[in-house]
Amino acid sequence: MRVVQTLSKDQTATVVADACLHCGEPLVPRQQDFCCSGCALVHDLIERRGWQEYYRLRALNQGLPNQNKDNPAPSFGYLNTQSYYEKHCRRRENGYQGTWYLEGLHCAACVWLIEKLVQNCSGVINSELYFGTGKLVLWFRPDTDLEGLANVIAAAGYQVGLVPQVSGEEGRDLLRLGVSGALAGNIMLMSLPFYTGLEDGGFALLFAWTAFVLSLPLLAYGAKPFFKRAGLALRTRCLNLDVPIVIGLLSAFGLSTYSLVQGRIGDLYFDSMGMLVFFLLTGRYIQNMGVKRALRETQRLLAAMPQMVLCREGETWIEKPVEYLKAGDRLRFRAGDLVPVDGVLDSAGGVFNLHVVSGEAEPVTLTRGEQVLAGSVNLAGLVEIILENDAENSRFAHFQEKSQKLSHKKHQDPIAEAAARWFLPAALTVALLGFVLWYPSAPTRAFSVALTVLIVVCPCALALAEPTARAWGLSRAAQAGIWIKRPEVFARMDQVDEVIFDKTGVITEGLPKLIETRWYMGRAHWYKAAICALEQAGHHPMAQMFLAAWQTPATPAPTLASVGEVQALPGVGVRGTIDGCDLVVCSLAAVPQFCRDVADLDAVDRLAAVLDAGHSAVAVLNNGRLAGTFTLEDAVGGEVAEAMACLARLGLQRTMLSGDRQAVVDKLTDLLGMEQGLGARQPEEKLAYVAEGDARVCLMVGDGLNDMGALAAADIGVTHALGTGAALEFADVVLRRRDLTAIDQLFDLAARVKRATRRGLTLSLGYNLVAVSLSLAGLIGPLIAAVLMPLSSLSVIAVSAWTLRQRSR
């Protein structure tokens, strides 16, 4: 295990009173020493193993474990299955090699603790932890208890996910670039006599033949990608810029070889050919690195543990990977579990969050026999579901397949295609013109002029203009927290005329926010603590909202004497006994089920009458009497108004496309001044709306499973890092955080990339115009042509860098 930092031992950790002894989180009533069983487990392990050094290092770095206790802990049983070995591991001599991704590493104490936890696991042969990326590489024997190791790491406060195997293309591209650079440099060295007037020396011919030999692997290996893409273009009758590049390379090699055989070593272009290949590979490598960086960041967001589901076999319940489930299986889900397959509810009732399925912000109550869609989240109690179809045949599996097909059909590179369509005929025409003009007076010279023209107009700078500008643009975007997975996005941005937004999680924050509280009884401080305890014990979706609003270190909660049995009421709320009081937290519509007091019912009716679209309310009752009401709102993001104003200044149509109620969508559309709001749209309807307009170019911003089809069909799909895995997969652009002002930054950056591309193309075309004119007139020879070609490429790179570094708006 590699440890990144070493620290001195002259500091000790400080224990804060009324805080967890392990993670330092404030303790709530009825908690003693530790905030959860995970912290108690890890603290006990550290004490028993004598690893107290962890707390000293953590204090020195002023860090705390990245605990995430509010989300249900994932199951790691998959790590001990044959499926994990086959899909995520590589076979090694003494066992396997696997890669995990750890979220939450932020100091040397984290590295030190992970090192000790891994070393303590029997069966692990070796390990490497990369602090910057959170990647943990393990070498282990087949009998290793990986599930136990993952559980201990997760209990310590770190999220464990799987990282798919990465292909070796990046290494091969870098090797090709390095070999081509070495060959080009040596060819230039062998061409030195021809630049210094020593072509008549005794070693000049030897140097020339050495340059010829070095050019052979350069063409066969270094230029292989260009030959491959040019061959594909010719077979499909769809020209690209690789075709004139290959013609130029073959022309340079052919003319140089012919001149060398004739003994005219002054007419060699091996050095120009070498620099051409090297510069082209450099520009494309830089662009590919920018794209791969975005893909790596997206991959980190997608890193997760394959879900294990409780499945009944005979009289027992066992955990099985989702991929092994079959139609007819009986499945069980706890509160907070994600339902990964379509099924039929076989419990008395259940409450599910369908945000990522349909866009509906409010929880939905289902009864026995109703369908539960893949992507739903169980919110209340234990439920059982009968699987309708295999996982690969679920509704969203088919929808995902359709989305993938749409994603593959997205536009190609319009600028490169347009340039290739006219550049190749123009280059061949000019070369033929040179041959015709010189042939009557000097047939031999005519052939030389024609080939020289082809070499001079070889689109080195032209081919570099767009990839270089995009490479700089990808780098600038990454610095701004925008990960672009397809560089063609830059060419398409200026054509966008409509920006389409999902509502929940994009326009709004996706979580209810407490905006107003009314108390009808005293002891508000006690009620706050009791409601938080009740909601937490019942795993109710409102728990985090109340905790965020009421429990802070500055306002410690009072101690509760007892918390009795808590019952989740599907579609209603949660009920339990707190300090001997029968407490119910429920929706306003459910209040009459628990309250018969006329005055209390009148108060509830008055509140319900004034609620508008976008707002809801819940009530708390104590022994059948109204104790308080709470008005909730799915708040609009703080930056949304500014983002909408920026897009309005660009003259873009702004549309809200949501699965939520039309009344809610209309209210937000009016509030934000958007041109159009379409509500109650199913995922297929969203896809149809985005795909139906061939005449318009649209940018779609979404974050849920219900958005993946629209993201794939849109000309440009955008999501944020907190979006679902499906949204991250099909989006072309991923924002580091949910901040819609980044859309305006993306338009600005795309404009600068386009400006840099145009400047590079103008410079390249200007060079070609001058060079071709001089070549046709016979005024420049191989020496000047060889110098001008790499200089034009370097100038294009410099112009792109200067343009992209200019101040943005």
Short mmCIF file of C-alpha atoms in Angstrom, two decimals, residues 302-557:
data_model
loop_
_atom_site.label_atom_id
_atom_site.label_comp_id
_atom_site.label_asym_id
_atom_site.label_seq_id
_atom_site.Cartn_x
_atom_site.Cartn_y
_atom_site.Cartn_z
CA LEU A 302 -21.12 6.06 -12.21
CA ALA A 303 -18.95 3.90 -9.96
CA ALA A 304 -21.35 2.00 -7.73
CA MET A 305 -21.95 -1.42 -6.27
CA PRO A 306 -24.26 -3.66 -8.33
CA GLN A 307 -27.46 -3.93 -6.35
CA MET A 308 -28.19 -7.10 -4.42
CA VAL A 309 -31.87 -7.91 -3.92
CA LEU A 310 -33.52 -10.08 -1.25
CA CYS A 311 -35.13 -12.96 -3.16
CA ARG A 312 -37.18 -15.77 -1.70
CA GLU A 313 -36.01 -19.31 -2.42
CA GLY A 314 -38.10 -21.93 -0.65
CA GLU A 315 -38.59 -20.79 2.94
CA THR A 316 -35.51 -18.55 3.11
CA TRP A 317 -34.52 -15.14 1.80
CA ILE A 318 -31.15 -14.80 0.09
CA GLU A 319 -29.38 -11.91 -1.61
CA LYS A 320 -28.95 -12.22 -5.38
CA PRO A 321 -27.50 -9.87 -8.03
CA VAL A 322 -30.18 -8.20 -10.13
CA GLU A 323 -28.89 -9.86 -13.30
CA TYR A 324 -29.73 -13.31 -11.89
CA LEU A 325 -33.41 -12.55 -11.17
CA LYS A 326 -36.11 -14.30 -13.17
CA ALA A 327 -39.76 -13.57 -13.85
CA GLY A 328 -41.96 -14.74 -10.97
CA ASP A 329 -39.33 -14.24 -8.24
CA ARG A 330 -40.63 -12.79 -4.96
CA LEU A 331 -38.49 -9.85 -3.87
CA ARG A 332 -38.36 -7.91 -0.62
CA PHE A 333 -37.37 -4.24 -0.25
CA ARG A 334 -36.72 -2.26 2.89
CA ALA A 335 -37.46 1.44 3.37
CA GLY A 336 -35.04 3.47 1.24
CA ASP A 337 -34.27 0.63 -1.21
CA LEU A 338 -34.23 1.27 -4.96
CA VAL A 339 -36.44 -1.09 -6.96
CA PRO A 340 -34.29 -2.09 -9.97
CA VAL A 341 -36.92 -4.10 -11.89
CA ASP A 342 -40.58 -3.93 -12.89
CA GLY A 343 -42.92 -5.85 -10.62
CA VAL A 344 -46.34 -6.11 -9.00
CA LEU A 345 -46.80 -5.04 -5.38
CA ASP A 346 -47.74 -8.01 -3.18
CA SER A 347 -48.05 -6.12 0.12
CA ALA A 348 -51.05 -4.34 1.58
CA GLY A 349 -49.69 -0.99 0.44
CA GLY A 350 -46.54 0.99 -0.18
CA VAL A 351 -45.26 4.51 -0.73
CA PHE A 352 -42.76 5.11 -3.53
CA ASN A 353 -40.76 8.04 -4.82
CA LEU A 354 -41.07 8.13 -8.63
CA HIS A 355 -38.89 11.19 -9.20
CA VAL A 356 -36.36 9.43 -11.43
CA VAL A 357 -39.09 7.42 -13.18
CA SER A 358 -41.76 9.98 -14.04
CA GLY A 359 -40.49 13.29 -12.64
CA GLU A 360 -43.31 13.40 -10.06
CA ALA A 361 -41.97 15.16 -6.96
CA GLU A 362 -44.65 13.94 -4.53
CA PRO A 363 -44.54 10.34 -3.15
CA VAL A 364 -47.10 7.97 -4.69
CA THR A 365 -49.17 5.45 -2.73
CA LEU A 366 -49.72 2.04 -4.35
CA THR A 367 -51.92 -0.85 -3.25
CA ARG A 368 -51.68 -4.63 -3.69
CA GLY A 369 -51.68 -5.66 -7.34
CA GLU A 370 -50.50 -2.31 -8.73
CA GLN A 371 -47.36 -2.11 -10.85
CA VAL A 372 -44.08 -0.85 -9.40
CA LEU A 373 -41.72 0.48 -12.08
CA ALA A 374 -37.95 0.05 -12.13
CA GLY A 375 -36.30 3.11 -10.62
CA SER A 376 -38.90 3.62 -7.87
CA VAL A 377 -37.64 4.12 -4.31
CA ASN A 378 -39.50 2.44 -1.44
CA LEU A 379 -40.24 5.05 1.22
CA ALA A 380 -42.24 3.31 3.92
CA GLY A 381 -41.71 -0.04 5.58
CA LEU A 382 -41.03 -3.51 4.23
CA VAL A 383 -42.73 -4.41 0.93
CA GLU A 384 -42.75 -7.49 -1.28
CA ILE A 385 -42.90 -7.41 -5.08
CA ILE A 386 -43.45 -10.17 -7.62
CA LEU A 387 -41.05 -9.78 -10.55
CA GLU A 388 -42.90 -9.39 -13.87
CA ASN A 389 -40.02 -9.74 -16.31
CA ASP A 390 -36.32 -10.46 -16.27
CA ALA A 391 -34.18 -7.42 -15.54
CA GLU A 392 -33.15 -7.09 -19.19
CA ASN A 393 -36.82 -7.10 -20.28
CA SER A 394 -38.07 -4.38 -17.94
CA ARG A 395 -39.74 -1.29 -19.31
CA PHE A 396 -36.71 0.85 -18.64
CA ALA A 397 -34.33 -1.74 -20.08
CA HIS A 398 -36.18 -1.40 -23.41
CA PHE A 399 -36.28 2.37 -23.01
CA GLN A 400 -32.54 2.37 -22.33
CA GLU A 401 -31.88 0.30 -25.45
CA LYS A 402 -33.89 2.78 -27.52
CA SER A 403 -31.93 5.64 -25.94
CA GLN A 404 -28.64 3.99 -26.85
CA LYS A 405 -29.69 3.73 -30.49
CA LEU A 406 -30.62 7.40 -30.53
CA SER A 407 -27.32 8.34 -28.90
CA HIS A 408 -25.36 6.47 -31.60
CA LYS A 409 -27.18 8.38 -34.34
CA LYS A 410 -26.08 11.81 -33.11
CA HIS A 411 -24.47 14.08 -35.65
CA GLN A 412 -20.91 13.64 -36.75
CA ASP A 413 -18.32 16.38 -37.15
CA PRO A 414 -19.92 19.02 -39.45
CA ILE A 415 -16.91 21.30 -39.84
CA ALA A 416 -14.49 18.47 -40.66
CA GLU A 417 -16.96 16.91 -43.10
CA ALA A 418 -17.54 20.21 -44.89
CA ALA A 419 -13.82 20.91 -45.11
CA ALA A 420 -13.12 17.43 -46.47
CA ARG A 421 -15.84 17.71 -49.11
CA TRP A 422 -14.28 20.75 -50.79
CA PHE A 423 -10.61 20.46 -49.83
CA LEU A 424 -9.79 17.19 -51.58
CA PRO A 425 -11.29 18.14 -54.99
CA ALA A 426 -9.63 21.56 -54.75
CA ALA A 427 -6.20 20.08 -53.95
CA LEU A 428 -6.40 17.59 -56.82
CA THR A 429 -7.59 20.29 -59.21
CA VAL A 430 -4.71 22.63 -58.35
CA ALA A 431 -2.16 19.80 -58.65
CA LEU A 432 -3.56 18.86 -62.07
CA LEU A 433 -3.45 22.53 -63.09
CA GLY A 434 0.25 22.72 -62.18
CA PHE A 435 0.98 19.58 -64.17
CA VAL A 436 -0.86 20.93 -67.24
CA LEU A 437 0.86 24.34 -67.07
CA TRP A 438 4.39 22.91 -66.83
CA TYR A 439 4.10 19.85 -69.06
CA PRO A 440 4.49 21.56 -72.47
CA SER A 441 7.80 23.17 -71.51
CA ALA A 442 9.23 20.67 -69.00
CA PRO A 443 7.46 17.29 -68.62
CA THR A 444 9.78 16.13 -65.82
CA ARG A 445 9.36 19.39 -63.99
CA ALA A 446 5.56 19.13 -64.43
CA PHE A 447 5.43 15.91 -62.44
CA SER A 448 7.60 17.44 -59.71
CA VAL A 449 5.43 20.58 -59.52
CA ALA A 450 2.21 18.55 -59.26
CA LEU A 451 3.54 16.44 -56.41
CA THR A 452 5.03 19.50 -54.73
CA VAL A 453 1.62 21.21 -54.81
CA LEU A 454 0.02 18.16 -53.18
CA ILE A 455 2.66 18.22 -50.46
CA VAL A 456 2.34 21.97 -49.89
CA VAL A 457 -1.45 21.86 -49.63
CA CYS A 458 -1.43 18.75 -47.41
CA PRO A 459 -3.97 19.83 -44.77
CA CYS A 460 -1.69 19.66 -41.76
CA ALA A 461 -2.61 23.07 -40.36
CA LEU A 462 -6.18 22.72 -41.64
CA ALA A 463 -6.58 19.37 -39.89
CA LEU A 464 -5.05 20.76 -36.70
CA ALA A 465 -7.24 23.87 -36.49
CA GLU A 466 -10.39 22.26 -35.11
CA PRO A 467 -8.88 19.50 -32.92
CA THR A 468 -6.49 21.98 -31.30
CA ALA A 469 -9.23 24.50 -30.56
CA ARG A 470 -11.41 21.76 -29.12
CA ALA A 471 -8.56 20.39 -27.02
CA TRP A 472 -8.04 23.80 -25.44
CA GLY A 473 -11.80 24.14 -25.02
CA LEU A 474 -12.08 20.78 -23.25
CA SER A 475 -9.31 21.83 -20.88
CA ARG A 476 -10.98 25.16 -20.07
CA ALA A 477 -14.33 23.43 -19.59
CA ALA A 478 -12.86 20.94 -17.14
CA GLN A 479 -11.36 23.81 -15.14
CA ALA A 480 -14.85 25.33 -14.92
CA GLY A 481 -16.40 22.06 -13.71
CA ILE A 482 -17.92 21.12 -17.10
CA TRP A 483 -17.04 17.66 -18.40
CA ILE A 484 -17.65 17.33 -22.14
CA LYS A 485 -17.84 13.74 -23.41
CA ARG A 486 -18.20 14.57 -27.13
CA PRO A 487 -16.07 17.39 -28.59
CA GLU A 488 -18.63 17.79 -31.42
CA VAL A 489 -20.72 19.64 -28.83
CA PHE A 490 -18.68 22.77 -29.53
CA ALA A 491 -19.66 22.81 -33.22
CA ARG A 492 -23.33 22.34 -32.40
CA MET A 493 -23.79 24.86 -29.60
CA ASP A 494 -24.12 27.96 -31.78
CA GLN A 495 -26.99 26.30 -33.68
CA VAL A 496 -29.11 25.67 -30.56
CA ASP A 497 -32.39 27.58 -30.60
CA GLU A 498 -34.27 25.86 -27.74
CA VAL A 499 -33.13 24.84 -24.25
CA ILE A 500 -35.37 22.26 -22.56
CA PHE A 501 -35.32 21.73 -18.79
CA ASP A 502 -36.62 18.97 -16.59
CA LYS A 503 -38.21 20.36 -13.41
CA THR A 504 -37.49 18.27 -10.32
CA GLY A 505 -33.79 18.19 -9.53
CA VAL A 506 -32.91 20.65 -12.33
CA ILE A 507 -35.09 23.74 -11.97
CA THR A 508 -35.94 22.83 -8.38
CA GLU A 509 -33.66 21.31 -5.79
CA GLY A 510 -35.64 18.06 -5.77
CA LEU A 511 -36.06 17.99 -1.97
CA PRO A 512 -38.84 19.53 0.13
CA LYS A 513 -37.94 22.64 2.07
CA LEU A 514 -39.66 23.83 5.23
CA ILE A 515 -40.82 27.41 4.63
CA GLU A 516 -43.42 28.00 7.36
CA THR A 517 -44.19 26.49 10.79
CA ARG A 518 -47.32 27.06 12.90
CA TRP A 519 -47.57 25.75 16.49
CA TYR A 520 -50.91 25.16 18.19
CA MET A 521 -49.41 23.81 21.44
CA GLY A 522 -46.53 24.79 23.67
CA ARG A 523 -43.18 22.99 24.07
CA ALA A 524 -42.14 23.60 20.45
CA HIS A 525 -38.56 22.63 21.33
CA TRP A 526 -39.70 19.19 22.54
CA TYR A 527 -41.92 18.69 19.51
CA LYS A 528 -39.01 19.36 17.16
CA ALA A 529 -36.88 16.70 18.84
CA ALA A 530 -39.79 14.24 18.97
CA ILE A 531 -40.68 14.73 15.27
CA CYS A 532 -37.04 14.22 14.23
CA ALA A 533 -36.80 11.04 16.30
CA LEU A 534 -40.11 9.76 14.91
CA GLU A 535 -39.21 10.49 11.29
CA GLN A 536 -35.77 8.92 11.61
CA ALA A 537 -37.08 5.76 13.28
CA GLY A 538 -39.73 5.37 10.57
CA HIS A 539 -37.29 6.00 7.69
CA HIS A 540 -39.71 8.64 6.45
CA PRO A 541 -38.65 10.84 3.47
CA MET A 542 -39.30 14.02 5.49
CA ALA A 543 -36.67 13.10 8.08
CA GLN A 544 -33.77 14.90 6.44
CA MET A 545 -35.82 18.05 5.90
CA PHE A 546 -36.73 18.32 9.58
CA LEU A 547 -33.20 17.48 10.72
CA ALA A 548 -31.70 20.13 8.45
CA ALA A 549 -34.17 22.75 9.63
CA TRP A 550 -34.09 22.10 13.37
CA GLN A 551 -31.08 20.16 14.60
CA THR A 552 -27.87 22.18 14.56
CA PRO A 553 -24.90 22.29 16.97
CA ALA A 554 -26.11 25.74 18.13
CA THR A 555 -29.55 24.37 19.11
CA PRO A 556 -29.06 20.96 20.77
CA ALA A 557 -32.20 18.87 21.02
#
